[in-house]
Amino acid sequence: MFIRPARGGDHEALYDVCLRTGLSGQDASTLYDDRLLLGEVYVGPYLAVEPDLAFVLDDEGDVVGYALGARDTTAFERRCELEWWPALRARYPAPPPGRPWTPDEHLHHLIHHPPRTEPSVLAEHPAHLHIDLLPRAQGSGFGRRLLGHLIDRLRELSVRGVHLGVDARNERAIGFYRHVGLHTLRQTEDALIMGMALTS
């Protein structure tokens, strides 16, 4: 396995990794009717807006993991609002109120109302990232190398700090992030925001 920049032809493979790790690190393939939807929300914006901060873990031609980042979260969210979400909103209508939503409809809602990062987090941790690996790539040190590769690139760009969000139920991921040096910035019942300073 080796790390390389994402290429234009990786789009489908990255969406597939996202789906197969989309349930707190477990396979979400049976959860969503639209197999592209999770990738459209959590992968596509990075490939479109920050392609130079998209890296993949390649196993003899198969993409088995990725790390995606944004150097300036506020600017990233602004560009997504202009360049990414409008086309998706035209394809996926907002779900109707008054009844429980399906998993797909919860993602439709996110497309129409993407969350905004708290300014208090961004003051010292303006960048953010996502990393996902298929099970066959886990536990072998490649996750740490992949994360380190992206963090090194953010340091080269003189980014002050980086943060990420993680499901509070994903204990394995939380343990991994702590092991590589991230600490909890904020915690709710459902999720943790974890961060790392990149410059002194």
C-alpha positions as semicolon CSV with decimal commas, in nm:
position;residue;x (nm);y (nm);z (nm)
1;M;0,000;0,000;0,000
2;F;0,113;0,354;-0,067
3;I;-0,019;0,708;-0,031
4;R;-0,075;0,927;-0,336
5;P;-0,276;1,236;-0,431
6;A;-0,635;1,171;-0,533
7;R;-0,695;1,169;-0,908
8;G;-1,001;1,246;-1,115
9;G;-1,071;0,876;-1,170
10;D;-1,084;0,806;-0,794
11;H;-1,424;0,969;-0,746
12;E;-1,630;0,647;-0,749
13;A;-1,383;0,456;-0,532
14;L;-1,373;0,729;-0,265
15;Y;-1,752;0,738;-0,253
16;D;-1,751;0,361;-0,206
17;V;-1,504;0,381;0,086
18;C;-1,723;0,649;0,242
19;L;-2,031;0,426;0,217
20;R;-1,851;0,117;0,349
21;T;-1,728;0,307;0,656
22;G;-2,028;0,538;0,699
23;L;-2,193;0,378;1,002
24;S;-1,958;0,481;1,283
25;G;-1,677;0,314;1,092
26;Q;-1,889;0,017;0,983
27;D;-2,047;-0,065;0,648
28;A;-2,352;0,153;0,576
29;S;-2,433;-0,007;0,239
30;T;-2,766;-0,148;0,357
31;L;-2,872;0,175;0,527
32;Y;-2,907;0,403;0,225
33;D;-3,115;0,355;-0,089
34;D;-2,897;0,598;-0,285
35;R;-2,544;0,457;-0,273
36;L;-2,390;0,787;-0,386
37;L;-2,559;1,009;-0,132
38;L;-2,318;0,970;0,160
39;G;-2,025;1,044;-0,069
40;E;-2,200;1,347;-0,213
41;V;-2,221;1,495;0,138
42;Y;-1,890;1,388;0,292
43;V;-1,644;1,336;0,003
44;G;-1,757;1,529;-0,303
45;P;-1,716;1,879;-0,154
46;Y;-1,347;1,815;-0,083
47;L;-1,272;1,677;-0,427
48;A;-1,444;1,979;-0,581
49;V;-1,319;2,260;-0,356
50;E;-0,986;2,140;-0,206
51;P;-0,855;1,870;-0,444
52;D;-0,492;1,940;-0,350
53;L;-0,569;1,825;0,006
54;A;-0,718;1,490;-0,099
55;F;-0,497;1,184;-0,055
56;V;-0,574;0,816;-0,102
57;L;-0,431;0,491;0,025
58;D;-0,371;0,272;-0,279
59;D;-0,346;-0,108;-0,256
60;E;-0,228;-0,232;-0,597
61;G;-0,475;-0,008;-0,777
62;D;-0,759;-0,035;-0,525
63;V;-0,845;0,269;-0,313
64;V;-0,877;0,140;0,044
65;G;-0,875;0,470;0,232
66;Y;-0,854;0,844;0,205
67;A;-0,774;1,162;0,394
68;L;-0,950;1,482;0,292
69;G;-0,893;1,830;0,427
70;A;-0,977;2,198;0,411
71;R;-0,714;2,453;0,513
72;D;-0,968;2,724;0,603
73;T;-1,301;2,586;0,720
74;T;-1,485;2,918;0,696
75;A;-1,372;2,972;0,336
76;F;-1,448;2,607;0,255
77;E;-1,803;2,632;0,388
78;R;-1,856;2,954;0,192
79;R;-1,732;2,801;-0,133
80;C;-1,945;2,489;-0,084
81;E;-2,249;2,711;-0,044
82;L;-2,173;2,872;-0,379
83;E;-2,020;2,584;-0,576
84;W;-2,134;2,247;-0,436
85;W;-2,467;2,249;-0,252
86;P;-2,687;2,431;-0,513
87;A;-2,670;2,151;-0,770
88;L;-2,738;1,887;-0,505
89;R;-3,034;2,083;-0,369
90;A;-3,186;2,076;-0,715
91;R;-3,148;1,697;-0,726
92;Y;-3,249;1,618;-0,368
93;P;-3,551;1,808;-0,234
94;A;-3,568;1,893;0,134
95;P;-3,758;1,626;0,328
96;P;-4,111;1,712;0,439
97;P;-4,180;1,789;0,805
98;G;-4,434;1,603;1,012
99;R;-4,310;1,245;0,980
100;P;-3,991;1,049;1,059
101;W;-3,723;1,076;0,793
102;T;-3,545;0,790;0,622
103;P;-3,164;0,780;0,639
104;D;-3,154;0,922;0,285
105;E;-3,382;1,207;0,387
106;H;-3,161;1,295;0,684
107;L;-2,882;1,349;0,430
108;H;-3,118;1,551;0,209
109;H;-3,173;1,776;0,510
110;L;-2,797;1,818;0,555
111;I;-2,765;1,917;0,191
112;H;-3,020;2,194;0,244
113;H;-2,894;2,289;0,590
114;P;-2,522;2,204;0,614
115;P;-2,384;2,256;0,963
116;R;-2,151;2,547;1,030
117;T;-1,847;2,509;1,253
118;E;-1,845;2,707;1,574
119;P;-1,616;3,013;1,553
120;S;-1,471;2,923;1,893
121;V;-1,330;2,602;1,743
122;L;-1,191;2,779;1,438
123;A;-0,997;3,043;1,630
124;E;-0,708;2,803;1,697
125;H;-0,805;2,514;1,466
126;P;-0,912;2,670;1,134
127;A;-0,850;2,361;0,919
128;H;-1,043;2,037;0,934
129;L;-1,010;1,687;0,792
130;H;-1,178;1,352;0,735
131;I;-1,009;1,013;0,720
132;D;-1,165;0,675;0,645
133;L;-1,005;0,335;0,587
134;L;-1,157;0,003;0,488
135;P;-1,105;-0,277;0,744
136;R;-0,828;-0,442;0,543
137;A;-0,621;-0,121;0,572
138;Q;-0,675;-0,076;0,946
139;G;-0,440;-0,176;1,225
140;S;-0,127;-0,172;1,011
141;G;-0,001;0,183;1,066
142;F;-0,128;0,316;0,735
143;G;-0,399;0,525;0,899
144;R;-0,136;0,707;1,102
145;R;0,080;0,758;0,793
146;L;-0,214;0,883;0,588
147;L;-0,319;1,128;0,858
148;G;0,042;1,240;0,902
149;H;0,073;1,299;0,528
150;L;-0,221;1,540;0,528
151;I;-0,110;1,712;0,850
152;D;0,238;1,765;0,707
153;R;0,081;1,931;0,405
154;L;-0,124;2,160;0,630
155;R;0,194;2,253;0,818
156;E;0,360;2,341;0,487
157;L;0,069;2,579;0,430
158;S;0,135;2,738;0,774
159;V;-0,205;2,634;0,910
160;R;-0,233;2,704;1,283
161;G;-0,437;2,400;1,381
162;V;-0,676;2,132;1,257
163;H;-0,994;1,976;1,392
164;L;-1,233;1,696;1,305
165;G;-1,565;1,558;1,418
166;V;-1,621;1,199;1,527
167;D;-1,929;1,005;1,632
168;A;-1,923;0,950;2,008
169;R;-2,007;0,581;1,947
170;N;-1,696;0,526;1,735
171;E;-1,463;0,435;2,021
172;R;-1,202;0,285;1,792
173;A;-1,168;0,607;1,592
174;I;-1,158;0,820;1,906
175;G;-0,879;0,603;2,046
176;F;-0,687;0,632;1,719
177;Y;-0,717;1,011;1,710
178;R;-0,598;1,039;2,070
179;H;-0,307;0,811;1,992
180;V;-0,188;1,036;1,709
181;G;-0,210;1,349;1,922
182;L;-0,556;1,499;1,888
183;H;-0,743;1,603;2,201
184;T;-1,108;1,679;2,272
185;L;-1,209;2,040;2,212
186;R;-1,582;1,997;2,263
187;Q;-1,813;1,707;2,339
188;T;-2,186;1,651;2,311
189;E;-2,395;1,341;2,370
190;D;-2,357;1,241;2,005
191;A;-2,017;1,363;1,889
192;L;-1,671;1,489;1,976
193;I;-1,479;1,772;1,815
194;M;-1,109;1,690;1,841
195;G;-0,817;1,906;1,743
196;M;-0,442;1,948;1,720
197;A;-0,217;2,253;1,711
198;L;0,013;2,251;1,407
199;T;0,229;2,556;1,470
200;S;0,377;2,689;1,792
